[in-house]
Coordinates of C-alpha atoms and ligand atoms in Angstrom, one line a residue:
M134 CA 5.0 8.1 -31.0
E135 CA 4.7 4.7 -29.6
F136 CA 3.5 4.1 -26.0
L137 CA 3.3 1.2 -23.6
G138 CA 0.0 -0.6 -23.9
M139 CA -1.2 0.3 -20.4
Y140 CA -4.7 0.4 -19.0
P141 CA -5.8 2.9 -16.4
T142 CA -5.2 1.6 -12.9
W143 CA -6.8 2.4 -9.6
H144 CA -4.8 3.6 -6.6
D145 CA -6.1 3.8 -3.1
T146 CA -4.2 6.4 -1.2
L147 CA -5.1 5.2 2.3
L148 CA -4.7 1.4 2.2
G149 CA -3.3 0.7 -1.2
S150 CA -5.2 -1.2 -3.8
G151 CA -3.3 -4.4 -3.0
W152 CA -4.6 -4.4 0.6
V153 CA -8.2 -3.7 -0.4
L154 CA -7.9 -6.7 -2.7
G155 CA -6.2 -8.7 0.1
I156 CA -8.9 -8.0 2.6
I157 CA -11.7 -9.0 0.2
A158 CA -9.7 -12.1 -0.8
V159 CA -9.1 -13.3 2.8
V160 CA -12.8 -13.2 3.5
H161 CA -13.5 -15.0 0.2
V162 CA -10.9 -17.7 1.1
L163 CA -12.6 -18.4 4.4
A164 CA -16.1 -18.7 2.8
S165 CA -15.0 -20.8 -0.1
H166 CA -12.7 -23.0 1.9
V167 CA -15.3 -23.7 4.5
S168 CA -17.7 -24.6 1.7
V169 CA -15.4 -27.1 -0.1
G170 CA -14.3 -28.6 3.2
A171 CA -17.9 -29.0 4.3
A172 CA -18.7 -30.7 1.0
L173 CA -16.2 -33.4 1.7
V174 CA -17.4 -33.7 5.3
F175 CA -21.0 -34.0 4.0
A176 CA -19.9 -36.8 1.7
W177 CA -18.4 -38.7 4.6
L178 CA -21.4 -38.2 6.9
A179 CA -24.0 -38.9 4.3
T180 CA -22.3 -42.2 3.5
A181 CA -22.3 -43.1 7.1
A182 CA -25.9 -42.1 7.5
Y183 CA -26.9 -44.3 4.6
R184 CA -24.8 -47.4 5.6
R185 CA -25.6 -47.4 9.3
R186 CA -29.1 -46.0 8.9
R187 CA -28.6 -42.9 11.0
P188 CA -31.0 -40.2 9.8
E189 CA -29.7 -37.8 12.5
L190 CA -26.4 -37.5 10.6
L191 CA -28.3 -36.5 7.6
E192 CA -30.2 -33.9 9.6
Y193 CA -26.9 -32.5 10.7
V194 CA -25.8 -32.3 7.1
R195 CA -29.0 -30.5 6.2
R196 CA -28.6 -27.9 8.9
Y197 CA -25.0 -27.3 8.1
G198 CA -26.0 -27.0 4.5
V199 CA -28.4 -24.2 5.4
L200 CA -25.6 -22.4 7.3
L201 CA -23.4 -22.7 4.2
L202 CA -26.1 -21.4 1.9
V203 CA -26.6 -18.3 4.1
F204 CA -23.0 -17.7 5.0
S205 CA -20.6 -19.2 2.4
Y206 CA -22.7 -18.7 -0.6
V207 CA -23.9 -15.2 0.1
V208 CA -20.5 -14.0 1.4
G209 CA -18.6 -16.0 -1.2
S210 CA -20.6 -14.7 -4.2
I211 CA -20.3 -11.1 -3.1
T212 CA -16.5 -11.4 -2.4
G213 CA -15.8 -13.5 -5.5
P214 CA -16.8 -10.8 -8.0
G215 CA -15.2 -8.4 -5.5
I216 CA -11.9 -10.0 -6.2
W217 CA -12.4 -9.7 -9.9
Y218 CA -13.4 -6.0 -9.7
S219 CA -10.6 -5.0 -7.4
A220 CA -8.0 -7.1 -9.2
T221 CA -9.1 -5.8 -12.6
V222 CA -8.7 -2.2 -11.6
A223 CA -5.6 -2.7 -9.4
S224 CA -3.8 -4.8 -11.9
P225 CA -5.4 -5.0 -15.3
R226 CA -2.4 -6.5 -17.0
G227 CA -2.1 -9.1 -14.3
I228 CA -5.7 -10.2 -14.9
S229 CA -5.2 -9.9 -18.6
A230 CA -2.2 -12.3 -18.4
L231 CA -4.3 -14.9 -16.5
I232 CA -7.3 -14.6 -18.9
H233 CA -5.2 -14.8 -22.0
S234 CA -3.8 -18.1 -21.0
Y235 CA -6.6 -19.6 -18.9
V236 CA -10.0 -18.3 -20.1
W237 CA -11.3 -21.8 -21.0
I238 CA -9.9 -23.3 -17.8
W239 CA -11.8 -20.6 -16.0
A240 CA -14.9 -21.4 -17.9
T241 CA -14.5 -25.0 -16.8
E242 CA -14.2 -23.9 -13.2
W243 CA -17.4 -22.0 -13.6
V244 CA -19.2 -25.1 -14.8
F245 CA -18.1 -26.9 -11.7
F246 CA -19.1 -23.9 -9.6
V247 CA -22.6 -24.0 -11.1
G248 CA -22.7 -27.7 -10.3
E249 CA -21.7 -26.8 -6.7
V250 CA -24.5 -24.2 -6.3
V251 CA -27.1 -26.5 -7.7
G252 CA -25.7 -29.3 -5.5
I253 CA -26.0 -27.4 -2.3
Y254 CA -29.6 -26.3 -3.0
A255 CA -30.6 -29.9 -3.9
L256 CA -28.8 -31.3 -0.8
V257 CA -30.7 -28.9 1.5
Y258 CA -34.1 -28.8 -0.1
L259 CA -34.4 -32.4 -1.2
A260 CA -33.4 -33.9 2.2
N261 CA -36.2 -36.2 3.3
K262 CA -38.0 -35.6 0.0
V263 CA -36.0 -38.0 -2.2
D264 CA -34.9 -41.5 -1.2
Q265 CA -31.6 -41.8 0.7
K266 CA -29.7 -43.3 -2.1
T267 CA -30.5 -40.4 -4.4
H268 CA -29.7 -38.0 -1.7
L269 CA -26.3 -39.7 -1.2
K270 CA -25.6 -39.3 -4.9
L271 CA -26.4 -35.6 -4.7
T272 CA -24.1 -35.2 -1.8
L273 CA -21.2 -37.0 -3.6
F274 CA -21.9 -34.9 -6.7
F275 CA -21.7 -31.7 -4.6
A276 CA -18.4 -32.9 -3.0
I277 CA -16.8 -33.7 -6.3
A278 CA -17.9 -30.5 -8.0
S279 CA -16.7 -28.4 -5.0
W280 CA -13.3 -30.0 -4.8
C281 CA -12.8 -29.7 -8.6
T282 CA -13.4 -25.9 -8.4
M283 CA -10.5 -25.8 -5.9
L284 CA -8.3 -28.1 -8.2
I285 CA -8.7 -25.7 -11.1
I286 CA -8.2 -22.5 -9.2
V287 CA -5.0 -23.9 -7.6
G288 CA -3.6 -24.5 -11.1
I289 CA -4.4 -20.9 -12.1
L290 CA -3.0 -19.6 -8.8
S291 CA 0.2 -21.7 -9.3
F292 CA 0.6 -20.2 -12.8
M293 CA 0.1 -16.8 -11.4
M294 CA 3.0 -17.4 -9.1
W295 CA 5.2 -19.3 -11.4
P296 CA 4.4 -21.0 -14.8
G297 CA 4.7 -24.7 -14.0
Q298 CA 7.4 -25.7 -16.5
P299 CA 10.2 -23.4 -17.8
E300 CA 9.2 -24.5 -21.4
W301 CA 6.0 -22.5 -21.0
F302 CA 7.9 -19.3 -21.8
T303 CA 9.2 -20.6 -25.1
Q304 CA 6.6 -23.2 -26.2
G305 CA 3.5 -22.1 -24.4
G306 CA 0.9 -24.8 -23.7
T307 CA -1.8 -24.6 -21.2
L308 CA -0.7 -27.6 -19.1
N309 CA 2.9 -26.5 -19.1
G310 CA 1.8 -23.4 -17.3
F311 CA -0.8 -25.0 -15.2
Y312 CA 1.0 -27.8 -13.4
G313 CA 4.3 -27.2 -11.6
P314 CA 6.3 -29.0 -8.9
Y315 CA 4.5 -27.0 -6.2
T316 CA 1.0 -27.4 -7.5
F317 CA 0.5 -30.7 -5.7
G318 CA 1.7 -29.5 -2.4
Q319 CA -0.7 -26.6 -2.6
I320 CA -3.6 -29.0 -3.4
I321 CA -2.9 -31.1 -0.3
T322 CA -2.3 -28.1 1.9
R323 CA -5.5 -26.4 0.8
T324 CA -7.6 -29.5 1.1
A325 CA -6.4 -30.0 4.6
F326 CA -7.0 -26.4 5.5
M327 CA -10.5 -26.6 4.1
L328 CA -11.2 -29.6 6.4
V329 CA -9.9 -27.6 9.4
A330 CA -12.1 -24.7 8.4
A331 CA -15.1 -27.0 7.9
A332 CA -14.5 -28.6 11.3
V333 CA -14.4 -25.2 13.0
V334 CA -17.5 -23.9 11.4
G335 CA -19.3 -27.3 11.8
G336 CA -18.9 -26.7 15.5
I337 CA -21.5 -23.8 15.2
V338 CA -24.1 -26.3 14.0
A339 CA -22.9 -29.2 16.3
S340 CA -23.1 -27.0 19.5
R341 CA -26.8 -26.4 18.8
I342 CA -27.9 -30.1 18.6
D343 CA -30.5 -30.8 21.3
D344 CA -29.7 -34.5 22.0
T345 CA -26.7 -34.5 24.4
A346 CA -25.2 -37.8 23.3
F347 CA -25.4 -36.9 19.6
R348 CA -24.0 -33.5 20.3
Q349 CA -21.0 -35.1 22.0
E350 CA -20.5 -37.5 19.2
M351 CA -20.5 -34.8 16.5
T352 CA -18.3 -32.5 18.5
R353 CA -15.7 -35.3 18.9
K354 CA -15.9 -36.4 15.3
L355 CA -15.2 -32.8 14.2
A356 CA -12.4 -32.5 16.8
V357 CA -10.6 -35.6 15.4
L358 CA -11.1 -34.4 11.8
G359 CA -9.7 -31.0 12.8
I360 CA -6.6 -32.3 14.5
V361 CA -5.7 -34.7 11.7
A362 CA -6.3 -32.1 9.0
A363 CA -4.4 -29.4 10.9
V364 CA -1.3 -31.7 11.3
V365 CA -1.4 -32.9 7.7
G366 CA -1.9 -29.3 6.4
F367 CA 1.0 -28.0 8.5
F368 CA 3.4 -30.5 7.1
A369 CA 2.1 -30.3 3.6
F370 CA 2.7 -26.5 3.8
Q371 CA 6.3 -27.1 4.9
W372 CA 6.7 -29.6 2.0
T373 CA 5.2 -27.1 -0.5
L374 CA 7.8 -24.5 0.6
T375 CA 10.6 -26.9 -0.3
T376 CA 9.2 -27.4 -3.8
L377 CA 9.3 -23.7 -4.6
P378 CA 11.8 -22.3 -7.1
E379 CA 15.1 -21.0 -5.7
H380 CA 14.1 -17.3 -6.4
A381 CA 10.8 -17.7 -4.4
R382 CA 12.8 -18.9 -1.4
T383 CA 15.3 -16.0 -1.6
V384 CA 12.5 -13.5 -1.8
M385 CA 10.6 -15.0 1.0
A386 CA 13.7 -15.1 3.2
A387 CA 14.3 -11.4 2.4
L388 CA 10.7 -10.3 2.9
L389 CA 8.9 -12.4 5.5
P390 CA 9.4 -11.3 9.1
D391 CA 11.4 -13.4 11.6
W392 CA 8.2 -14.3 13.4
F393 CA 6.7 -15.9 10.3
V394 CA 7.7 -19.5 11.0
P395 CA 7.1 -19.3 14.8
S396 CA 3.6 -17.9 14.0
L397 CA 2.8 -21.0 11.8
W398 CA 3.7 -23.2 14.8
A399 CA 1.5 -21.1 17.0
V400 CA -1.4 -21.4 14.7
L401 CA -0.9 -25.2 14.6
I402 CA -0.7 -25.4 18.4
V403 CA -3.7 -23.2 19.0
T404 CA -5.8 -25.2 16.5
V405 CA -4.8 -28.6 17.9
A406 CA -5.4 -27.3 21.5
Y407 CA -8.8 -26.0 20.5
F408 CA -9.9 -29.4 19.1
A409 CA -8.3 -31.3 21.9
L410 CA -10.3 -29.2 24.4
T411 CA -13.6 -29.8 22.5
W412 CA -12.8 -33.5 22.3
A413 CA -12.1 -33.8 26.0
L414 CA -14.9 -31.5 27.1
P415 CA -17.5 -31.4 24.4
R416 CA -19.9 -29.3 26.5
V417 CA -17.6 -26.3 26.3
L418 CA -18.4 -26.0 22.6
T419 CA -20.8 -23.1 22.1
P420 CA -21.8 -21.3 18.9
W421 CA -19.8 -18.3 20.0
L422 CA -16.6 -20.3 20.7
S423 CA -16.8 -21.7 17.2
V424 CA -17.4 -18.3 15.7
G425 CA -14.4 -17.0 17.7
M426 CA -12.2 -19.8 16.5
A427 CA -13.3 -19.2 12.9
A428 CA -12.2 -15.5 13.4
V429 CA -8.9 -16.7 14.7
L430 CA -8.4 -18.9 11.7
L431 CA -9.3 -16.1 9.4
V432 CA -6.8 -13.7 10.9
F433 CA -3.9 -15.9 11.9
G434 CA -4.4 -18.9 9.6
I435 CA -5.3 -17.4 6.2
W436 CA -3.5 -14.1 6.4
P437 CA 0.0 -15.5 6.8
E438 CA -0.5 -18.1 4.2
E439 CA -1.8 -15.6 1.6
T440 CA 0.9 -13.1 2.6
A441 CA 3.5 -15.8 1.9
R442 CA 2.0 -16.6 -1.4
E443 CA 1.8 -12.9 -2.3
S444 CA 5.4 -12.2 -1.3
M445 CA 7.0 -15.2 -3.0
R446 CA 6.0 -14.1 -6.4
K447 CA 7.4 -10.6 -6.0
P448 CA 8.2 -8.5 -8.0
W449 CA 5.9 -10.2 -10.5
V450 CA 2.1 -10.0 -10.4
A451 CA 1.5 -12.8 -12.8
G452 CA 3.3 -15.5 -14.7
Q453 CA 6.8 -14.1 -13.9
Y454 CA 6.5 -11.6 -16.8
V455 CA 4.1 -8.9 -15.7
Y456 CA 5.5 -6.8 -12.9
S457 CA 3.2 -5.6 -10.1
N458 CA 3.5 -2.1 -11.5
Q459 CA 2.1 -3.4 -14.8
V460 CA 5.4 -3.2 -16.8
I461 CA 6.2 -6.3 -18.8
G462 CA 9.7 -7.2 -17.7
R463 CA 10.5 -10.3 -19.6
D464 CA 10.2 -11.8 -23.1
V465 CA 7.7 -14.5 -23.6
P466 CA 8.4 -15.8 -27.1
A467 CA 5.5 -18.3 -26.9
L468 CA 3.0 -15.4 -26.7
R469 CA 5.1 -13.1 -28.8
I470 CA 5.4 -10.8 -25.8
R471 CA 8.5 -8.5 -25.5
S472 CA 9.9 -7.0 -22.4
E473 CA 9.2 -3.3 -22.1
V474 CA 12.3 -2.6 -20.0
P475 CA 14.5 -1.7 -23.1
M476 CA 12.0 0.9 -24.2
L477 CA 12.0 2.4 -20.7
E478 CA 15.8 2.4 -20.6
Q479 CA 15.9 4.2 -23.8
R480 CA 13.2 6.8 -23.4
G481 CA 12.3 6.9 -19.7
M482 CA 8.9 6.3 -18.1
L483 CA 7.5 9.8 -18.6
A484 CA 7.8 9.6 -22.4
S485 CA 6.5 6.1 -22.6
H486 CA 3.5 5.9 -20.3
P487 CA 0.3 6.7 -22.2
F488 CA -1.5 8.5 -19.3
I489 CA 1.2 11.1 -18.4
P490 CA -0.1 14.6 -19.0
A491 CA 1.6 16.3 -22.0
N492 CA 3.2 19.0 -19.8
L493 CA 5.0 16.3 -17.7
R494 CA 6.6 14.4 -20.5
R495 CA 9.8 16.3 -19.9
V496 CA 11.1 17.3 -16.5
T497 CA 11.6 21.0 -16.1
E498 CA 12.4 23.3 -13.2
E499 CA 8.7 24.1 -12.7
N500 CA 7.2 20.7 -13.0
T501 CA 9.8 18.6 -11.0
S502 CA 7.5 17.7 -8.2
Q503 CA 4.5 16.9 -10.4
A504 CA 6.7 14.8 -12.6
G505 CA 7.9 13.0 -9.5
Y506 CA 4.4 12.3 -8.5
A507 CA 3.5 11.0 -11.9
L508 CA 6.5 8.7 -11.8
Y509 CA 5.5 7.5 -8.3
L510 CA 2.0 6.7 -9.6
A511 CA 3.3 4.9 -12.7
Y512 CA 6.2 3.0 -11.2
C513 CA 5.8 2.6 -7.4
S514 CA 2.2 3.1 -6.3
N515 CA 1.1 -0.5 -6.9
C516 CA 3.5 -1.6 -4.1
H517 CA 4.1 1.5 -2.0
N518 CA 1.8 4.1 -0.4
L519 CA 2.8 7.7 0.3
G520 CA 2.7 8.8 3.9
K521 CA 2.5 6.3 6.8
T522 CA -0.5 4.1 5.9
G523 CA -1.1 1.2 3.6
I524 CA 1.3 -1.0 1.7
R525 CA 5.0 -0.6 2.5
P526 CA 4.5 3.1 3.2
F527 CA 7.3 5.4 2.1
G528 CA 6.9 7.3 5.3
K529 CA 8.6 4.4 7.0
K530 CA 10.9 3.2 4.1
L531 CA 12.4 6.6 3.5
A532 CA 12.5 7.9 7.1
D533 CA 16.3 7.9 7.3
M534 CA 17.1 8.8 3.7
D535 CA 17.9 12.2 2.2
E536 CA 17.4 13.3 -1.4
E537 CA 20.9 12.5 -2.5
G538 CA 20.8 9.0 -0.8
L539 CA 17.5 8.2 -2.5
Y540 CA 18.8 9.4 -5.9
G541 CA 21.8 7.1 -5.5
Y542 CA 19.4 4.2 -4.6
L543 CA 17.1 4.9 -7.6
T544 CA 19.9 5.2 -10.1
G545 CA 21.9 2.3 -8.5
A546 CA 20.2 -0.7 -7.0
L547 CA 16.7 0.1 -8.4
A548 CA 17.6 1.0 -12.0
S549 CA 20.0 -2.0 -12.4
G550 CA 17.3 -4.4 -11.5
S551 CA 19.5 -6.1 -8.9
L552 CA 17.0 -6.4 -6.1
P553 CA 15.2 -9.7 -6.1
Y554 CA 12.0 -8.3 -4.7
M555 CA 11.6 -5.1 -6.8
P556 CA 11.1 -4.8 -10.5
H557 CA 13.8 -3.6 -12.8
M558 CA 12.9 0.1 -13.1
P559 CA 15.1 2.2 -15.3
L560 CA 14.9 5.9 -14.8
K561 CA 16.4 8.7 -16.8
E562 CA 18.7 11.0 -14.8
D563 CA 16.2 13.8 -14.6
E564 CA 13.4 11.4 -13.8
A565 CA 15.4 10.0 -10.9
R566 CA 16.0 13.5 -9.6
A567 CA 12.3 14.4 -9.8
L568 CA 11.2 11.2 -8.1
A569 CA 13.8 11.6 -5.3
R570 CA 12.8 15.2 -4.7
F571 CA 9.0 14.4 -4.7
L572 CA 9.3 11.4 -2.4
I573 CA 11.6 13.1 0.1
Q574 CA 9.8 16.5 0.2
E575 CA 6.2 15.4 -0.2
G576 CA 5.9 11.6 -0.1
R577 CA 7.0 10.8 3.4
Ligands
LIG813 C1 6.6 -5.2 -7.1 C2 6.4 -4.3 -6.1 C3 7.3 -3.1 -5.9 C4 7.4 -2.0 -6.7 C5 6.7 -1.7 -8.0 C6 8.3 -1.1 -6.0 N1 8.7 -1.6 -4.9 FE1 10.0 -0.8 -3.5 N2 9.9 -2.4 -2.4 C7 9.2 -3.6 -2.7 C8 9.4 -4.6 -1.7 C9 8.8 -6.0 -1.7 C10 10.4 -4.0 -0.8 C11 11.0 -4.8 0.4 C12 10.7 -4.3 1.7 C13 9.3 -4.6 2.2 O1 8.6 -5.5 1.8 O2 8.9 -3.8 3.1 C14 10.6 -2.7 -1.2 C15 11.5 -1.8 -0.6 C16 11.7 -0.5 -1.0 C17 12.6 0.5 -0.3 C18 13.4 0.2 1.0 C19 14.8 -0.3 0.7 C20 14.9 -1.7 0.4 O3 15.6 -2.0 -0.6 O4 14.3 -2.6 1.1 C21 12.6 1.6 -1.1 C22 13.4 2.9 -0.8 C23 11.8 1.4 -2.2 N3 11.2 0.1 -2.1 C24 11.5 2.3 -3.2 C25 10.7 2.1 -4.3 C26 10.5 3.0 -5.4 C27 11.1 4.5 -5.4 C28 9.7 2.5 -6.3 C29 9.2 3.1 -7.6 C30 10.2 3.6 -8.5 C31 9.4 1.1 -5.8 N4 10.1 0.9 -4.6 C32 8.7 0.2 -6.5 C33 8.3 -3.7 -3.7 C34 8.2 -2.8 -4.8

């Protein structure tokens, strides 16, 4: 008998594997964005130091570089592979989709990343040991290598959300998938956000400068940079949203809470107010205030942005053809990939999934609940947790439903694939009964 080509997946019963991945990713985004933003700031300061003969600017760059090495590079290189590991076990087919189309692009990114790592070490350890012009070249090299890593990752992330051009599905082509109408908005938004993050973290170093006049000058420079970048980033994000495909906007409208847009305004206002304060009264800037602001940015700045990005590609996990629950839901002629939905419609999930125990392949009076649990794991667990914790917990979703109501929902809205944010998930009649019974009796 033929089965779906699934890999084993990991399911976290408390948080949900998606959240574990999300938490790791948010920390990684802060570390990596600070690093790229700081690389651009270094290029600017090192040029000024060279042209105007101001060695103290270079000393600032060196000290900030040490902080990056200790913070961004250690945290970034722990969380980076962490994303790989957690994503690979949470969504092996999603990762597989990305690798199949972009393995060489990823390799290219890795080359730039190696350049970046070599660059930061050279920048820090060769300061005052090589002549200024060579040091400036190293700084520019570091900035370009860093920014290019972002450029490449944004292309891959864009593909993950939505292959750039519709022709990609029929003709393939790396660049058809890589560049889309919303890729450029994302590049500007991320670059601006990186500069904000670099200006916030740069405050930790600036606040510890001994010379009062220079401390004031650096604090104000960072404040101006932070305000300009925050405003540009805010509007670039709004613009990016308008370049998204229709479906993404429908899904976001359905999924994002009402406070989402006001919360973006709040983040902008708090960020601008913070920088305005440190500009007007540079002496209030302390290492702890900067660390506090970095934490605020982490929680209120990155989380909503990443949540939006994650919601708008629902129900797909990658390339608009792999559902979050790993089922392939669409034909991709260019890759000779066929949708698995017809097979599921015909045979049901229990008969098609390779890891269903033999005694659950058919629903019987005795195994109903176990079969329901198996169906939950195969179909729903990537997006919903049982009980009251984790991702979209059924404890809350099903609070007001009874078994009959849920059965109707499963065989109606869900099985027909008419919900924009949930996969098309056909169920045989007895499967729907088993899943409804399990979720209502034991899943809430
Ligand atoms: C691709 C991820 C995904 C998968 C897989 C998935 N869901 Fe959902 N589900 C969602 C989203 C998104 C919502 C919208 C509400 C939210 O975000 O809280 C939702 C909402 C629901 C709701 C609340 C009613 C509604 O329409 O908003 C129920 C009930 C539900 N899902 C049941 C299931 C069942 C049962 C399965 C497995 C057979 C399943 N879901 C699989 C993503 C998913």
